[in-house]
PDB file of C-alpha atoms and ligand atoms in Angstrom:
ATOM      1  CA  UNK A 252       6.109   5.784  12.601  1.00 68.00           C
ATOM      2  CA  UNK A 253       8.490   3.349  14.322  1.00 72.00           C
ATOM      3  CA  UNK A 254      10.712   1.363  12.000  1.00 78.00           C
ATOM      4  CA  UNK A 255      12.133  -1.857  13.437  1.00 89.00           C
ATOM      5  CA  UNK A 256      15.330  -2.878  11.709  1.00 96.00           C
ATOM      6  CA  UNK A 257      16.999  -6.290  11.873  1.00 97.00           C
ATOM      7  CA  UNK A 258      19.939  -6.510  14.302  1.00 98.00           C
ATOM      8  CA  UNK A 259      22.196  -6.515  11.230  1.00 98.00           C
ATOM      9  CA  UNK A 260      20.851  -3.235   9.829  1.00 98.00           C
ATOM     10  CA  UNK A 261      20.726  -1.693  13.311  1.00 98.00           C
ATOM     11  CA  UNK A 262      24.447  -2.426  13.619  1.00 98.00           C
ATOM     12  CA  UNK A 263      25.021  -0.798  10.218  1.00 98.00           C
ATOM     13  CA  UNK A 264      22.985   2.247  11.321  1.00 98.00           C
ATOM     14  CA  UNK A 265      25.023   2.559  14.547  1.00 98.00           C
ATOM     15  CA  UNK A 266      28.150   3.200  12.460  1.00 98.00           C
ATOM     16  CA  UNK A 267      26.567   6.210  10.754  1.00 98.00           C
ATOM     17  CA  UNK A 268      27.465   9.459  12.526  1.00 98.00           C
ATOM     18  CA  UNK A 269      24.466  11.753  13.032  1.00 98.00           C
ATOM     19  CA  UNK A 270      23.932  14.803  10.868  1.00 98.00           C
ATOM     20  CA  UNK A 271      25.725  13.535   7.745  1.00 98.00           C
ATOM     21  CA  UNK A 272      24.501  13.115   4.176  1.00 98.00           C
ATOM     22  CA  UNK A 273      24.238   9.387   3.580  1.00 98.00           C
ATOM     23  CA  UNK A 274      24.026   7.159   0.496  1.00 98.00           C
ATOM     24  CA  UNK A 275      22.746   3.604   0.797  1.00 98.00           C
ATOM     25  CA  UNK A 276      23.994   1.703  -2.247  1.00 98.00           C
ATOM     26  CA  UNK A 277      22.008  -1.452  -2.993  1.00 98.00           C
ATOM     27  CA  UNK A 278      19.200  -0.248  -0.749  1.00 98.00           C
ATOM     28  CA  UNK A 279      16.622  -2.841  -1.945  1.00 97.00           C
ATOM     29  CA  UNK A 280      13.566  -2.289   0.321  1.00 95.00           C
ATOM     30  CA  UNK A 281      14.885   1.088   1.533  1.00 97.00           C
ATOM     31  CA  UNK A 282      14.591   0.204   5.237  1.00 97.00           C
ATOM     32  CA  UNK A 283      17.934   1.735   6.221  1.00 98.00           C
ATOM     33  CA  UNK A 284      17.309   5.146   4.564  1.00 98.00           C
ATOM     34  CA  UNK A 285      13.813   5.293   6.075  1.00 98.00           C
ATOM     35  CA  UNK A 286      15.179   4.422   9.533  1.00 97.00           C
ATOM     36  CA  UNK A 287      17.830   7.159   9.210  1.00 98.00           C
ATOM     37  CA  UNK A 288      15.215   9.704   8.136  1.00 97.00           C
ATOM     38  CA  UNK A 289      12.528   8.834  10.685  1.00 96.00           C
ATOM     39  CA  UNK A 290      15.035   8.861  13.544  1.00 96.00           C
ATOM     40  CA  UNK A 291      16.611  12.162  12.427  1.00 96.00           C
ATOM     41  CA  UNK A 292      20.003  10.532  12.034  1.00 98.00           C
ATOM     42  CA  UNK A 293      20.593  11.962   8.572  1.00 98.00           C
ATOM     43  CA  UNK A 294      19.161  15.135   7.012  1.00 98.00           C
ATOM     44  CA  UNK A 295      19.621  13.960   3.411  1.00 98.00           C
ATOM     45  CA  UNK A 296      19.752  10.408   2.128  1.00 98.00           C
ATOM     46  CA  UNK A 297      20.256   8.881  -1.302  1.00 98.00           C
ATOM     47  CA  UNK A 298      18.705   5.423  -1.611  1.00 98.00           C
ATOM     48  CA  UNK A 299      20.047   3.689  -4.665  1.00 98.00           C
ATOM     49  CA  UNK A 300      19.816   0.337  -6.373  1.00 98.00           C
ATOM     50  CA  UNK A 301      20.663  -0.998  -9.807  1.00 98.00           C
ATOM     51  CA  UNK A 302      17.515  -3.115  -9.857  1.00 98.00           C
ATOM     52  CA  UNK A 303      14.253  -1.459 -10.958  1.00 98.00           C
ATOM     53  CA  UNK A 304      12.185  -3.832  -8.781  1.00 98.00           C
ATOM     54  CA  UNK A 305      14.117  -3.174  -5.559  1.00 97.00           C
ATOM     55  CA  UNK A 306      14.250   0.569  -6.188  1.00 98.00           C
ATOM     56  CA  UNK A 307      10.526   0.768  -6.784  1.00 98.00           C
ATOM     57  CA  UNK A 308       9.968  -0.960  -3.406  1.00 96.00           C
ATOM     58  CA  UNK A 309      12.115   1.722  -1.785  1.00 97.00           C
ATOM     59  CA  UNK A 310      10.252   4.464  -3.679  1.00 98.00           C
ATOM     60  CA  UNK A 311       6.912   3.088  -2.512  1.00 97.00           C
ATOM     61  CA  UNK A 312       8.021   3.075   1.119  1.00 97.00           C
ATOM     62  CA  UNK A 313       9.450   6.585   0.853  1.00 98.00           C
ATOM     63  CA  UNK A 314       6.205   7.789  -0.771  1.00 97.00           C
ATOM     64  CA  UNK A 315       4.045   6.045   1.818  1.00 96.00           C
ATOM     65  CA  UNK A 316       5.878   7.876   4.599  1.00 96.00           C
ATOM     66  CA  UNK A 317       6.075  11.182   2.658  1.00 97.00           C
ATOM     67  CA  UNK A 318       9.838  11.271   3.008  1.00 98.00           C
ATOM     68  CA  UNK A 319      10.560  12.412  -0.581  1.00 98.00           C
ATOM     69  CA  UNK A 320      12.148  15.664   0.657  1.00 98.00           C
ATOM     70  CA  UNK A 321      14.649  13.759   2.757  1.00 98.00           C
ATOM     71  CA  UNK A 322      15.273  10.624   0.689  1.00 98.00           C
ATOM     72  CA  UNK A 323      16.069  10.696  -2.993  1.00 98.00           C
ATOM     73  CA  UNK A 324      15.762   7.346  -4.793  1.00 98.00           C
ATOM     74  CA  UNK A 325      18.171   6.757  -7.674  1.00 98.00           C
ATOM     75  CA  UNK A 326      18.400   3.913 -10.136  1.00 98.00           C
ATOM     76  CA  UNK A 327      21.938   3.026 -11.144  1.00 98.00           C
ATOM     77  CA  UNK A 328      25.039   0.941 -10.706  1.00 98.00           C
ATOM     78  CA  UNK A 329      27.203   1.331  -7.621  1.00 98.00           C
ATOM     79  CA  UNK A 330      28.625   4.757  -6.834  1.00 98.00           C
ATOM     80  CA  UNK A 331      27.917   6.082 -10.353  1.00 98.00           C
ATOM     81  CA  UNK A 332      24.687   7.568  -8.926  1.00 98.00           C
ATOM     82  CA  UNK A 333      26.736   9.961  -6.761  1.00 98.00           C
ATOM     83  CA  UNK A 334      28.957  12.892  -7.557  1.00 98.00           C
ATOM     84  CA  UNK A 335      32.122  13.068  -5.415  1.00 97.00           C
ATOM     85  CA  UNK A 336      31.394  14.645  -2.020  1.00 97.00           C
ATOM     86  CA  UNK A 337      27.627  14.347  -2.406  1.00 97.00           C
ATOM     87  CA  UNK A 338      27.445  11.629   0.257  1.00 98.00           C
ATOM     88  CA  UNK A 339      29.508  12.019   3.423  1.00 98.00           C
ATOM     89  CA  UNK A 340      28.760   8.461   4.496  1.00 98.00           C
ATOM     90  CA  UNK A 341      28.415   5.626   1.998  1.00 98.00           C
ATOM     91  CA  UNK A 342      26.769   2.380   3.162  1.00 98.00           C
ATOM     92  CA  UNK A 343      27.003  -0.846   1.200  1.00 99.00           C
ATOM     93  CA  UNK A 344      25.342  -3.710   3.059  1.00 98.00           C
ATOM     94  CA  UNK A 345      24.057  -7.198   2.413  1.00 98.00           C
ATOM     95  CA  UNK A 346      26.231  -7.990  -0.627  1.00 98.00           C
ATOM     96  CA  UNK A 347      29.188 -10.273  -1.140  1.00 98.00           C
ATOM     97  CA  UNK A 348      32.616  -8.868  -0.329  1.00 98.00           C
ATOM     98  CA  UNK A 349      33.761  -9.041  -3.943  1.00 98.00           C
ATOM     99  CA  UNK A 350      30.724  -7.063  -5.117  1.00 98.00           C
ATOM    100  CA  UNK A 351      31.454  -4.445  -2.442  1.00 98.00           C
ATOM    101  CA  UNK A 352      35.115  -4.072  -3.426  1.00 98.00           C
ATOM    102  CA  UNK A 353      34.141  -3.804  -7.114  1.00 98.00           C
ATOM    103  CA  UNK A 354      31.636  -1.053  -6.333  1.00 98.00           C
ATOM    104  CA  UNK A 355      34.252   0.907  -4.374  1.00 98.00           C
ATOM    105  CA  UNK A 356      36.987   0.335  -6.984  1.00 98.00           C
ATOM    106  CA  UNK A 357      34.729   1.556  -9.779  1.00 98.00           C
ATOM    107  CA  UNK A 358      33.662   4.610  -7.782  1.00 98.00           C
ATOM    108  CA  UNK A 359      36.938   5.432  -6.079  1.00 98.00           C
ATOM    109  CA  UNK A 360      36.531   9.222  -6.519  1.00 98.00           C
ATOM    110  CA  UNK A 361      33.177   9.133  -4.696  1.00 98.00           C
ATOM    111  CA  UNK A 362      34.470   6.682  -2.047  1.00 98.00           C
ATOM    112  CA  UNK A 363      37.587   8.770  -1.298  1.00 98.00           C
ATOM    113  CA  UNK A 364      35.526  11.961  -1.075  1.00 98.00           C
ATOM    114  CA  UNK A 365      33.304  10.441   1.634  1.00 98.00           C
ATOM    115  CA  UNK A 366      34.177  10.803   5.315  1.00 98.00           C
ATOM    116  CA  UNK A 367      33.231   7.212   6.048  1.00 98.00           C
ATOM    117  CA  UNK A 368      32.316   3.932   4.387  1.00 98.00           C
ATOM    118  CA  UNK A 369      30.044   1.573   6.293  1.00 99.00           C
ATOM    119  CA  UNK A 370      30.281  -1.918   4.857  1.00 99.00           C
ATOM    120  CA  UNK A 371      28.538  -5.156   5.702  1.00 98.00           C
ATOM    121  CA  UNK A 372      29.845  -7.937   3.470  1.00 98.00           C
ATOM    122  CA  UNK A 373      27.941 -11.217   3.571  1.00 98.00           C
ATOM    123  CA  UNK A 374      31.110 -13.210   2.742  1.00 97.00           C
ATOM    124  CA  UNK A 375      34.762 -12.671   1.710  1.00 98.00           C
ATOM    125  CA  UNK A 376      35.177 -10.195   4.541  1.00 98.00           C
ATOM    126  CA  UNK A 377      38.958 -10.669   4.625  1.00 98.00           C
ATOM    127  CA  UNK A 378      39.130  -9.566   0.969  1.00 98.00           C
ATOM    128  CA  UNK A 379      37.230  -6.387   1.871  1.00 98.00           C
ATOM    129  CA  UNK A 380      39.656  -5.593   4.694  1.00 98.00           C
ATOM    130  CA  UNK A 381      42.671  -6.190   2.422  1.00 98.00           C
ATOM    131  CA  UNK A 382      41.111  -4.036  -0.291  1.00 98.00           C
ATOM    132  CA  UNK A 383      40.597  -1.186   2.189  1.00 98.00           C
ATOM    133  CA  UNK A 384      44.218  -1.392   3.380  1.00 98.00           C
ATOM    134  CA  UNK A 385      45.516  -1.458  -0.209  1.00 98.00           C
ATOM    135  CA  UNK A 386      43.398   1.484  -1.315  1.00 98.00           C
ATOM    136  CA  UNK A 387      43.998   4.177   1.283  1.00 98.00           C
ATOM    137  CA  UNK A 388      41.339   3.382   3.904  1.00 98.00           C
ATOM    138  CA  UNK A 389      41.699   2.479   7.561  1.00 98.00           C
ATOM    139  CA  UNK A 390      39.201   0.544   9.622  1.00 98.00           C
ATOM    140  CA  UNK A 391      37.932   2.735  12.453  1.00 98.00           C
ATOM    141  CA  UNK A 392      35.241   0.467  13.886  1.00 98.00           C
ATOM    142  CA  UNK A 393      34.053  -3.126  13.620  1.00 98.00           C
ATOM    143  CA  UNK A 394      30.931  -4.714  14.984  1.00 98.00           C
ATOM    144  CA  UNK A 395      29.090  -8.027  14.920  1.00 98.00           C
ATOM    145  CA  UNK A 396      25.361  -8.627  14.777  1.00 98.00           C
ATOM    146  CA  UNK A 397      23.337 -11.798  15.091  1.00 98.00           C
ATOM    147  CA  UNK A 398      19.985 -12.479  13.421  1.00 98.00           C
ATOM    148  CA  UNK A 399      18.334 -15.910  13.546  1.00 96.00           C
ATOM    149  CA  UNK A 400      21.563 -17.756  14.276  1.00 95.00           C
ATOM    150  CA  UNK A 401      23.598 -16.027  11.551  1.00 97.00           C
ATOM    151  CA  UNK A 402      26.397 -13.630  12.364  1.00 98.00           C
ATOM    152  CA  UNK A 403      27.299 -10.538  10.356  1.00 98.00           C
ATOM    153  CA  UNK A 404      30.452  -8.428  10.373  1.00 98.00           C
ATOM    154  CA  UNK A 405      30.153  -4.663  10.005  1.00 98.00           C
ATOM    155  CA  UNK A 406      33.139  -2.491   9.096  1.00 98.00           C
ATOM    156  CA  UNK A 407      33.461   1.302   9.237  1.00 98.00           C
ATOM    157  CA  UNK A 408      36.405   2.708   7.292  1.00 98.00           C
ATOM    158  CA  UNK A 409      37.724   6.197   6.683  1.00 98.00           C
ATOM    159  CA  UNK A 410      40.400   7.558   4.361  1.00 97.00           C
ATOM    160  CA  UNK A 411      43.810   6.829   5.908  1.00 98.00           C
ATOM    161  CA  UNK A 412      46.638   4.370   6.230  1.00 97.00           C
ATOM    162  CA  UNK A 413      46.396   0.894   7.752  1.00 97.00           C
ATOM    163  CA  UNK A 414      48.776  -2.047   8.049  1.00 96.00           C
ATOM    164  CA  UNK A 415      47.021  -5.412   8.294  1.00 97.00           C
ATOM    165  CA  UNK A 416      48.502  -8.795   9.171  1.00 97.00           C
ATOM    166  CA  UNK A 417      46.930 -11.902   7.594  1.00 97.00           C
ATOM    167  CA  UNK A 418      45.338 -12.693  10.953  1.00 97.00           C
ATOM    168  CA  UNK A 419      43.857  -9.190  11.216  1.00 98.00           C
ATOM    169  CA  UNK A 420      42.503  -9.370   7.662  1.00 98.00           C
ATOM    170  CA  UNK A 421      40.841 -12.707   8.429  1.00 98.00           C
ATOM    171  CA  UNK A 422      39.369 -11.926  11.835  1.00 98.00           C
ATOM    172  CA  UNK A 423      39.234  -8.126  11.935  1.00 98.00           C
ATOM    173  CA  UNK A 424      41.910  -5.924  13.515  1.00 98.00           C
ATOM    174  CA  UNK A 425      39.455  -4.422  16.000  1.00 98.00           C
ATOM    175  CA  UNK A 426      37.369  -7.542  16.581  1.00 98.00           C
ATOM    176  CA  UNK A 427      40.584  -9.319  17.582  1.00 97.00           C
ATOM    177  CA  UNK A 428      41.305  -6.758  20.269  1.00 94.00           C
ATOM    178  CA  UNK A 429      38.027  -5.195  21.414  1.00 91.00           C
ATOM    179  CA  UNK A 430      36.513  -8.077  23.381  1.00 92.00           C
ATOM    180  CA  UNK A 431      33.219  -7.999  21.444  1.00 96.00           C
ATOM    181  CA  UNK A 432      30.574  -9.985  23.371  1.00 96.00           C
ATOM    182  CA  UNK A 433      29.559 -11.942  20.231  1.00 98.00           C
ATOM    183  CA  UNK A 434      33.073 -12.674  18.965  1.00 98.00           C
ATOM    184  CA  UNK A 435      33.509 -16.057  20.619  1.00 98.00           C
ATOM    185  CA  UNK A 436      30.053 -17.317  19.562  1.00 98.00           C
ATOM    186  CA  UNK A 437      30.702 -16.089  16.032  1.00 98.00           C
ATOM    187  CA  UNK A 438      34.033 -17.939  15.879  1.00 98.00           C
ATOM    188  CA  UNK A 439      32.617 -21.093  17.466  1.00 98.00           C
ATOM    189  CA  UNK A 440      29.924 -21.227  14.791  1.00 98.00           C
ATOM    190  CA  UNK A 441      32.563 -20.737  12.093  1.00 97.00           C
ATOM    191  CA  UNK A 442      34.640 -23.535  13.636  1.00 98.00           C
ATOM    192  CA  UNK A 443      31.595 -25.850  13.681  1.00 98.00           C
ATOM    193  CA  UNK A 444      30.682 -25.033  10.053  1.00 97.00           C
ATOM    194  CA  UNK A 445      34.238 -25.612   8.833  1.00 97.00           C
ATOM    195  CA  UNK A 446      34.503 -28.876  10.770  1.00 97.00           C
ATOM    196  CA  UNK A 447      31.233 -30.107   9.234  1.00 97.00           C
ATOM    197  CA  UNK A 448      32.513 -29.200   5.778  1.00 96.00           C
ATOM    198  CA  UNK A 449      35.714 -31.114   6.446  1.00 95.00           C
ATOM    199  CA  UNK A 450      33.786 -34.142   7.742  1.00 95.00           C
ATOM    200  CA  UNK A 451      31.566 -34.114   4.642  1.00 95.00           C
ATOM    201  CA  UNK A 452      34.708 -34.425   2.503  1.00 93.00           C
ATOM    202  CA  UNK A 453      36.163 -37.315   4.508  1.00 92.00           C
ATOM    203  CA  UNK A 454      35.731 -39.905   1.727  1.00 92.00           C
ATOM    204  CA  UNK A 455      36.895 -37.665  -1.079  1.00 91.00           C
ATOM    205  CA  UNK A 456      40.546 -38.205  -1.985  1.00 91.00           C
ATOM    206  CA  UNK A 457      40.875 -36.344  -5.303  1.00 93.00           C
ATOM    207  CA  UNK A 458      43.910 -33.996  -5.422  1.00 93.00           C
ATOM    208  CA  UNK A 459      41.617 -30.941  -5.349  1.00 93.00           C
ATOM    209  CA  UNK A 460      39.725 -32.275  -2.329  1.00 94.00           C
ATOM    210  CA  UNK A 461      42.929 -33.109  -0.499  1.00 94.00           C
ATOM    211  CA  UNK A 462      44.185 -29.550  -1.066  1.00 95.00           C
ATOM    212  CA  UNK A 463      40.840 -28.111   0.102  1.00 94.00           C
ATOM    213  CA  UNK A 464      40.914 -30.358   3.190  1.00 95.00           C
ATOM    214  CA  UNK A 465      44.389 -29.021   4.065  1.00 96.00           C
ATOM    215  CA  UNK A 466      43.095 -25.467   3.719  1.00 96.00           C
ATOM    216  CA  UNK A 467      40.088 -26.242   5.914  1.00 97.00           C
ATOM    217  CA  UNK A 468      42.279 -27.857   8.581  1.00 97.00           C
ATOM    218  CA  UNK A 469      44.528 -24.797   8.640  1.00 97.00           C
ATOM    219  CA  UNK A 470      41.543 -22.469   8.864  1.00 97.00           C
ATOM    220  CA  UNK A 471      39.989 -24.490  11.695  1.00 98.00           C
ATOM    221  CA  UNK A 472      43.256 -24.389  13.588  1.00 98.00           C
ATOM    222  CA  UNK A 473      43.520 -20.580  13.168  1.00 98.00           C
ATOM    223  CA  UNK A 474      39.938 -20.131  14.416  1.00 98.00           C
ATOM    224  CA  UNK A 475      40.629 -22.475  17.364  1.00 98.00           C
ATOM    225  CA  UNK A 476      43.723 -20.441  18.302  1.00 97.00           C
ATOM    226  CA  UNK A 477      41.770 -17.184  18.344  1.00 97.00           C
ATOM    227  CA  UNK A 478      39.081 -18.831  20.504  1.00 97.00           C
ATOM    228  CA  UNK A 479      41.794 -20.132  22.862  1.00 97.00           C
ATOM    229  CA  UNK A 480      43.175 -16.566  23.096  1.00 95.00           C
ATOM    230  CA  UNK A 481      39.726 -15.250  24.068  1.00 95.00           C
ATOM    231  CA  UNK A 482      39.376 -17.989  26.733  1.00 95.00           C
ATOM    232  CA  UNK A 483      42.809 -17.146  28.107  1.00 93.00           C
ATOM    233  CA  UNK A 484      41.944 -13.433  28.350  1.00 91.00           C
ATOM    234  CA  UNK A 485      38.626 -14.260  30.036  1.00 91.00           C
ATOM    235  CA  UNK A 486      40.361 -16.550  32.545  1.00 92.00           C
ATOM    236  CA  UNK A 487      42.967 -13.852  33.330  1.00 89.00           C
ATOM    237  CA  UNK A 488      40.198 -11.262  33.714  1.00 87.00           C
ATOM    238  CA  UNK A 489      38.273 -13.418  36.173  1.00 85.00           C
ATOM    239  CA  UNK A 490      41.451 -14.073  38.218  1.00 83.00           C
ATOM    240  CA  UNK A 491      41.810 -10.333  38.939  1.00 73.00           C
TER     241      UNK A 491
HETATM  242  C1  LIG B 627      20.588  -8.487  -0.614  1.00 87.97           C
HETATM  243  S1  LIG B 627      20.134  -6.898  -1.059  1.00 87.97           S
HETATM  244  C2  LIG B 627      20.674  -5.978   0.366  1.00 87.97           C
HETATM  245  C3  LIG B 627      19.706  -4.882   0.692  1.00 87.97           C
HETATM  246  C4  LIG B 627      20.119  -3.980   1.847  1.00 87.97           C
HETATM  247  N1  LIG B 627      21.302  -3.201   1.531  1.00 87.97           N
HETATM  248  C5  LIG B 627      20.325  -4.773   3.100  1.00 87.97           C
HETATM  249  O1  LIG B 627      21.466  -4.861   3.558  1.00 87.97           O
HETATM  250  O2  LIG B 627      19.339  -5.323   3.624  1.00 87.97           O
HETATM  251  C6  LIG B 627      21.312  -6.424  -2.272  1.00 87.97           C
HETATM  252  C7  LIG B 627      20.807  -5.294  -3.164  1.00 87.97           C
HETATM  253  O3  LIG B 627      21.942  -4.721  -3.811  1.00 87.97           O
HETATM  254  C8  LIG B 627      21.599  -4.411  -5.129  1.00 87.97           C
HETATM  255  N2  LIG B 627      22.864  -4.337  -5.884  1.00 87.97           N
HETATM  256  C9  LIG B 627      23.732  -5.348  -6.147  1.00 87.97           C
HETATM  257  N3  LIG B 627      24.793  -4.881  -6.828  1.00 87.97           N
HETATM  258  C10 LIG B 627      24.597  -3.539  -6.998  1.00 87.97           C
HETATM  259  C11 LIG B 627      25.323  -2.500  -7.636  1.00 87.97           C
HETATM  260  N4  LIG B 627      26.479  -2.742  -8.237  1.00 87.97           N
HETATM  261  N5  LIG B 627      24.834  -1.261  -7.605  1.00 87.97           N
HETATM  262  C12 LIG B 627      23.635  -1.001  -7.003  1.00 87.97           C
HETATM  263  N6  LIG B 627      22.879  -1.935  -6.401  1.00 87.97           N
HETATM  264  C13 LIG B 627      23.361  -3.196  -6.399  1.00 87.97           C
HETATM  265  C14 LIG B 627      20.657  -5.529  -5.551  1.00 87.97           C
HETATM  266  O4  LIG B 627      19.839  -5.128  -6.619  1.00 87.97           O
HETATM  267  C15 LIG B 627      19.875  -5.765  -4.260  1.00 87.97           C
HETATM  268  O5  LIG B 627      18.697  -5.008  -4.219  1.00 87.97           O
END
């Protein structure tokens, strides 16, 4: 059976090295574990969720495809469903960045025992990068995916040391340097969204709003600078 994943989950799957035992924490529908099993990317997968409803959806799909020998479904919170070393690759996708950092912090023994974490935070991505740097992980790969006009950042991290500047935490140390084909579009959309937010606050002069407007202006200017850097590189490249 062919399983068609969203671009977002395909990008998550691309960061999973073949032949490793994988855990998908917060699996919901179970699409990622099933994709990994059907495509022989992983020999043994744990699909876990803290919600009974989501987990039963995953169980149904696994049962329908007779993948019970390859995918074990576990109900439970975060990494508590794993013993240290049981999963070589831990994926946590489609949740907020704060939820992801909490899950890792509460299951640090399991996270440190894994060879790789594959993370796809929906928001607060900078906080995830800072958390990784502060907790003995280094980012080894970053990717972007686009689905229906929304962009998603994917981070692969492994145990190790990493120094991060504020700029690198905000935009991604590797995204800033790797020339990703979606990076400029992703930043342009962010710039547009922030500008709209700022415009919507134009008539609001409360102290809190004024402080928020300053923050937004600074953020827009940082995004614009990174876009200008990309344009400069592109112009230099086309001169050669
Ligand atoms: C939006 S879905 C994402 C599903 C899938 N990972 C994806 O990326 O498409 C988030 C899932 O994470 C689960 N979840 C949230 N916090 C969790 C936690 N601490 N431990 C386990 N599952 C959690 C929710 O029950 C929900 O099914």
